[in-house]
Short mmCIF file of C-alpha atoms and ligand atoms in Angstrom, two decimals:
data_model
loop_
_atom_site.label_atom_id
_atom_site.label_comp_id
_atom_site.label_asym_id
_atom_site.label_seq_id
_atom_site.Cartn_x
_atom_site.Cartn_y
_atom_site.Cartn_z
CA MET D 1 -4.89 10.83 12.76
CA MET D 2 -2.20 10.17 15.27
CA SER D 3 -2.10 6.43 15.93
CA TRP D 4 0.97 5.40 13.98
CA GLU D 5 1.92 1.78 13.77
CA ARG D 6 5.59 1.76 12.98
CA SER D 7 6.11 -1.86 11.96
CA ILE D 8 7.04 -2.42 8.35
CA THR D 9 5.35 -5.49 6.85
CA LEU D 10 6.08 -7.14 3.50
CA LYS D 11 3.05 -8.42 1.61
CA THR D 12 2.73 -11.65 -0.31
CA ALA D 13 1.44 -11.74 -3.90
CA HIS D 14 -1.92 -12.90 -2.57
CA GLU D 15 -2.07 -10.05 -0.07
CA LEU D 16 -1.22 -7.58 -2.84
CA GLU D 17 -4.15 -8.96 -4.85
CA ILE D 18 -6.49 -8.22 -1.94
CA MET D 19 -5.03 -4.73 -1.58
CA ARG D 20 -5.53 -4.16 -5.32
CA GLU D 21 -9.21 -5.11 -4.95
CA ALA D 22 -9.51 -2.72 -1.98
CA GLY D 23 -7.77 -0.07 -4.11
CA LYS D 24 -10.25 -0.47 -6.97
CA ILE D 25 -13.16 -0.01 -4.56
CA ASN D 26 -11.45 3.04 -3.08
CA ALA D 27 -10.99 4.51 -6.57
CA GLU D 28 -14.66 3.86 -7.34
CA ALA D 29 -15.66 5.62 -4.09
CA LEU D 30 -13.53 8.67 -4.96
CA ALA D 31 -14.97 8.71 -8.50
CA ALA D 32 -18.52 8.62 -7.11
CA ALA D 33 -17.76 11.52 -4.77
CA LYS D 34 -16.13 13.45 -7.62
CA LYS D 35 -19.12 12.85 -9.88
CA ALA D 36 -21.41 14.36 -7.23
CA ILE D 37 -19.44 17.64 -7.15
CA ARG D 38 -21.30 20.72 -8.30
CA PRO D 39 -22.06 24.13 -6.82
CA GLY D 40 -24.68 23.80 -4.06
CA VAL D 41 -23.97 20.23 -2.93
CA THR D 42 -22.56 19.71 0.55
CA THR D 43 -19.42 17.86 1.60
CA ALA D 44 -21.75 15.42 3.42
CA ASP D 45 -23.34 14.63 0.04
CA LEU D 46 -19.93 13.70 -1.38
CA ASP D 47 -19.20 11.53 1.65
CA ALA D 48 -22.53 9.73 1.24
CA ALA D 49 -21.71 8.96 -2.41
CA ALA D 50 -18.38 7.39 -1.40
CA ALA D 51 -19.92 5.50 1.54
CA GLU D 52 -22.54 3.96 -0.77
CA VAL D 53 -19.79 2.46 -2.97
CA LEU D 54 -18.07 0.85 0.03
CA ARG D 55 -21.40 -0.50 1.30
CA LYS D 56 -22.24 -1.96 -2.11
CA HIS D 57 -18.94 -3.90 -2.13
CA GLY D 58 -19.23 -5.03 1.49
CA ALA D 59 -16.06 -3.07 2.34
CA LYS D 60 -15.40 -1.07 5.50
CA ALA D 61 -14.39 2.57 5.82
CA ALA D 62 -10.86 2.78 7.21
CA PHE D 63 -11.26 6.33 8.53
CA LEU D 64 -14.51 5.73 10.44
CA GLY D 65 -13.83 5.68 14.18
CA VAL D 66 -10.13 6.55 13.93
CA PRO D 67 -9.18 7.90 17.37
CA GLY D 68 -8.54 11.62 17.76
CA ALA D 69 -10.08 14.41 19.81
CA PHE D 70 -13.21 12.32 19.14
CA PRO D 71 -13.58 9.23 16.92
CA TYR D 72 -13.52 10.22 13.25
CA PRO D 73 -17.19 10.36 12.19
CA ALA D 74 -17.19 9.81 8.39
CA THR D 75 -16.07 7.61 5.50
CA THR D 76 -13.99 10.30 3.81
CA THR D 77 -12.15 13.42 4.79
CA ILE D 78 -13.15 16.38 2.61
CA SER D 79 -11.03 19.50 2.76
CA VAL D 80 -11.94 22.67 0.84
CA ASN D 81 -9.54 25.39 -0.42
CA ASP D 82 -7.20 26.36 2.47
CA GLU D 83 -8.18 23.16 4.32
CA MET D 84 -5.45 20.63 3.55
CA VAL D 85 -6.47 17.31 5.12
CA HIS D 86 -8.89 15.75 7.65
CA GLY D 87 -11.89 18.01 6.92
CA ILE D 88 -15.03 16.43 8.38
CA PRO D 89 -17.85 16.22 5.81
CA SER D 90 -20.80 18.35 6.87
CA PRO D 91 -24.37 18.94 5.65
CA LYS D 92 -23.71 22.62 6.41
CA ARG D 93 -20.68 22.94 4.11
CA LYS D 94 -21.99 23.86 0.64
CA LEU D 95 -19.56 23.90 -2.26
CA VAL D 96 -19.44 26.99 -4.45
CA GLU D 97 -18.13 27.58 -7.97
CA GLY D 98 -14.35 27.99 -7.92
CA ASP D 99 -13.68 25.87 -4.80
CA ILE D 100 -11.10 23.10 -4.89
CA VAL D 101 -12.04 20.02 -2.91
CA SER D 102 -9.67 17.33 -1.62
CA ILE D 103 -11.34 13.98 -1.00
CA ASP D 104 -9.40 11.32 0.90
CA CYS D 105 -10.80 7.81 1.40
CA GLY D 106 -9.62 4.55 2.93
CA THR D 107 -11.15 1.12 2.23
CA ILE D 108 -10.74 -2.07 4.26
CA LEU D 109 -11.36 -5.33 2.40
CA ASP D 110 -10.62 -8.74 3.94
CA GLY D 111 -8.39 -7.07 6.53
CA PHE D 112 -6.32 -4.99 4.11
CA VAL D 113 -6.40 -1.24 3.61
CA ALA D 114 -6.14 0.95 0.50
CA ASP D 115 -5.76 4.71 0.92
CA SER D 116 -5.93 7.38 -1.79
CA ALA D 117 -6.95 10.99 -2.32
CA ILE D 118 -7.81 13.37 -5.16
CA THR D 119 -8.39 17.10 -5.47
CA CYS D 120 -11.11 18.36 -7.82
CA GLY D 121 -12.40 21.75 -8.91
CA VAL D 122 -16.00 22.90 -8.50
CA GLY D 123 -17.17 24.30 -11.84
CA GLU D 124 -14.78 26.91 -13.25
CA ILE D 125 -11.65 27.35 -11.11
CA SER D 126 -8.88 29.95 -11.16
CA GLU D 127 -5.66 29.47 -13.13
CA GLN D 128 -3.82 29.61 -9.80
CA ALA D 129 -5.88 26.74 -8.42
CA GLN D 130 -5.50 24.66 -11.60
CA ARG D 131 -1.72 25.10 -11.59
CA LEU D 132 -1.54 24.06 -7.91
CA MET D 133 -3.56 20.92 -8.70
CA ASP D 134 -1.42 20.08 -11.74
CA VAL D 135 1.84 20.45 -9.80
CA THR D 136 0.58 18.44 -6.82
CA GLU D 137 -0.71 15.57 -8.95
CA LYS D 138 2.51 15.48 -10.98
CA SER D 139 4.58 15.46 -7.76
CA LEU D 140 2.73 12.34 -6.64
CA TYR D 141 3.87 10.46 -9.75
CA ILE D 142 7.40 11.86 -9.43
CA GLY D 143 7.46 10.40 -5.90
CA ILE D 144 6.00 7.07 -7.03
CA GLU D 145 8.75 6.70 -9.68
CA GLN D 146 11.27 6.56 -6.82
CA CYS D 147 9.50 3.62 -5.11
CA LEU D 148 12.04 1.02 -6.23
CA PRO D 149 13.82 -1.73 -4.28
CA GLY D 150 17.16 -0.35 -3.07
CA ASN D 151 15.98 3.27 -3.02
CA ARG D 152 15.22 4.90 0.31
CA THR D 153 12.34 6.97 1.66
CA GLY D 154 14.60 10.04 1.36
CA ASP D 155 14.77 9.52 -2.41
CA ILE D 156 10.97 9.73 -2.61
CA GLY D 157 10.78 12.83 -0.42
CA ASN D 158 13.65 14.55 -2.15
CA ALA D 159 12.15 14.02 -5.62
CA ILE D 160 8.79 15.46 -4.50
CA GLU D 161 10.38 18.37 -2.64
CA THR D 162 12.76 19.31 -5.45
CA TYR D 163 9.95 19.45 -8.00
CA VAL D 164 7.33 21.19 -5.81
CA GLU D 165 9.69 23.80 -4.39
CA GLY D 166 11.07 24.38 -7.90
CA GLU D 167 7.52 25.32 -8.89
CA GLY D 168 7.47 27.88 -6.04
CA TYR D 169 5.18 25.99 -3.67
CA HIS D 170 5.52 24.66 -0.13
CA LEU D 171 5.17 21.18 1.43
CA THR D 172 4.08 20.49 4.98
CA HIS D 173 6.65 18.80 7.21
CA GLU D 174 4.00 17.96 9.81
CA TYR D 175 2.12 15.27 7.86
CA THR D 176 3.67 12.51 5.79
CA GLY D 177 2.98 9.48 3.64
CA HIS D 178 3.25 6.08 5.29
CA GLY D 179 3.29 2.34 5.00
CA VAL D 180 -0.19 0.87 4.51
CA GLY D 181 -1.71 -2.62 4.47
CA ARG D 182 -2.91 -4.49 7.53
CA SER D 183 -3.32 -1.12 9.17
CA MET D 184 -3.89 2.30 7.66
CA TRP D 185 -0.64 3.48 9.22
CA GLU D 186 2.29 1.14 9.17
CA GLY D 187 5.94 1.97 8.98
CA PRO D 188 7.80 3.53 7.40
CA SER D 189 6.88 7.18 7.54
CA VAL D 190 7.36 8.67 4.05
CA PRO D 191 7.96 12.42 4.33
CA ASN D 192 7.43 14.64 1.28
CA TYR D 193 10.95 16.02 1.81
CA GLY D 194 14.32 14.46 2.46
CA ARG D 195 17.83 13.75 1.33
CA PRO D 196 18.72 11.28 -1.41
CA GLY D 197 20.12 8.02 -0.07
CA ARG D 198 18.78 8.63 3.44
CA GLY D 199 15.87 7.10 5.30
CA VAL D 200 14.40 3.62 5.29
CA PRO D 201 15.52 1.27 2.48
CA LEU D 202 12.69 0.07 0.22
CA ARG D 203 12.17 -3.63 -0.42
CA ALA D 204 9.94 -5.58 -2.79
CA GLY D 205 6.66 -6.36 -1.02
CA MET D 206 6.50 -3.07 0.88
CA THR D 207 3.28 -1.13 0.38
CA LEU D 208 3.32 2.64 0.74
CA ALA D 209 0.83 5.49 0.62
CA ILE D 210 2.54 8.44 -1.08
CA GLU D 211 0.69 11.69 -0.48
CA PRO D 212 2.12 15.11 -1.26
CA MET D 213 0.28 17.93 0.53
CA VAL D 214 1.15 21.19 -1.23
CA LEU D 215 0.49 24.75 -0.05
CA ILE D 216 0.78 27.96 -2.05
CA GLY D 217 1.87 30.41 0.61
CA THR D 218 3.50 28.69 3.58
CA GLU D 219 4.58 25.30 4.91
CA ARG D 220 2.85 26.09 8.22
CA THR D 221 -0.50 24.55 9.09
CA VAL D 222 -3.08 24.94 11.85
CA VAL D 223 -5.67 22.55 13.28
CA LEU D 224 -9.13 24.16 13.13
CA ALA D 225 -11.65 24.43 15.98
CA ASP D 226 -13.26 21.06 15.16
CA GLN D 227 -9.93 19.49 16.27
CA TRP D 228 -9.63 17.44 13.07
CA CYS D 229 -9.34 19.67 10.04
CA VAL D 230 -5.81 20.87 9.15
CA ALA D 231 -5.57 24.10 7.14
CA SER D 232 -2.81 26.35 5.82
CA ALA D 233 -1.71 28.86 8.47
CA ASP D 234 -2.04 31.79 6.05
CA GLY D 235 -5.36 30.86 4.43
CA SER D 236 -3.71 30.12 1.08
CA LEU D 237 -4.93 27.29 -1.15
CA THR D 238 -3.72 23.73 -0.52
CA CYS D 239 -3.90 20.52 -2.51
CA HIS D 240 -3.53 16.80 -1.80
CA PHE D 241 -3.19 13.74 -4.04
CA GLU D 242 -2.45 10.21 -2.83
CA HIS D 243 -2.04 6.65 -4.09
CA SER D 244 -1.24 3.38 -2.33
CA LEU D 245 1.35 1.31 -4.19
CA ALA D 246 3.44 -1.82 -3.96
CA VAL D 247 7.22 -1.79 -4.32
CA THR D 248 8.10 -4.67 -6.67
CA GLU D 249 11.20 -5.85 -8.55
CA ALA D 250 9.39 -4.79 -11.74
CA GLY D 251 8.82 -1.25 -10.38
CA PRO D 252 6.05 0.46 -8.45
CA VAL D 253 2.53 -0.97 -8.92
CA ILE D 254 -0.21 1.51 -8.05
CA LEU D 255 -2.94 -0.29 -6.10
CA THR D 256 -5.55 2.51 -6.05
CA LEU D 257 -6.13 3.09 -9.76
CA PRO D 258 -9.66 2.32 -11.04
MG1 MG C 1 -5.42 9.15 2.62
MG1 MG C 2 -2.58 8.27 3.72
#
């Protein structure tokens, strides 16, 4: 997903209300996909469950048709185990007990976008996989806590990096969080690494998608043969959690909670 729009836009209270509605629909779509997870279902089945929620609400899928090697063909990206992001849902990809599945979804409502992702286990998962999921999800909230007016993007990245690397894991430097709102990718870029006090200053009314992508064995990634899916270079497990949020004087307001 390469088409970055670098402009930073501040949203009005009314625009934030629309984004919150989009965020609720996005959360419902992820919950529907999660509910469909069991051994034997395909990643296309999960995508269909999410797509049905968007259709029911009259919302559009933000990922559908995104330019790349070919236009992105689905509502969600679903990435299994070593696959980190941008996995294309497929009727041929059956989930098996012990897999971990990252589901990323974007919803457009009245011209505004909400973007969030979760990682879920299939049946019983390994302790190693559970710990990776716990650390990644916690790192998302550690990053969100830094989304305050006057802080900078480097404060967010540094907080995530310090925690995740302290737990012995790796973060990709090739994919980042981002501004979100009128477009799925607005400025600023929000890396999951950085130096405190550096980067773009945060202001009330900015809306950001924070999305740590954590790998067990390496920070290096590869793009698979389908030209979309990004996987760890060493085949080790990866994990991804994401929320869209608003920076406000009262602190960060997560827009993609149920
Ligand atoms: Mg996303
Ligand atoms: Mg995103």
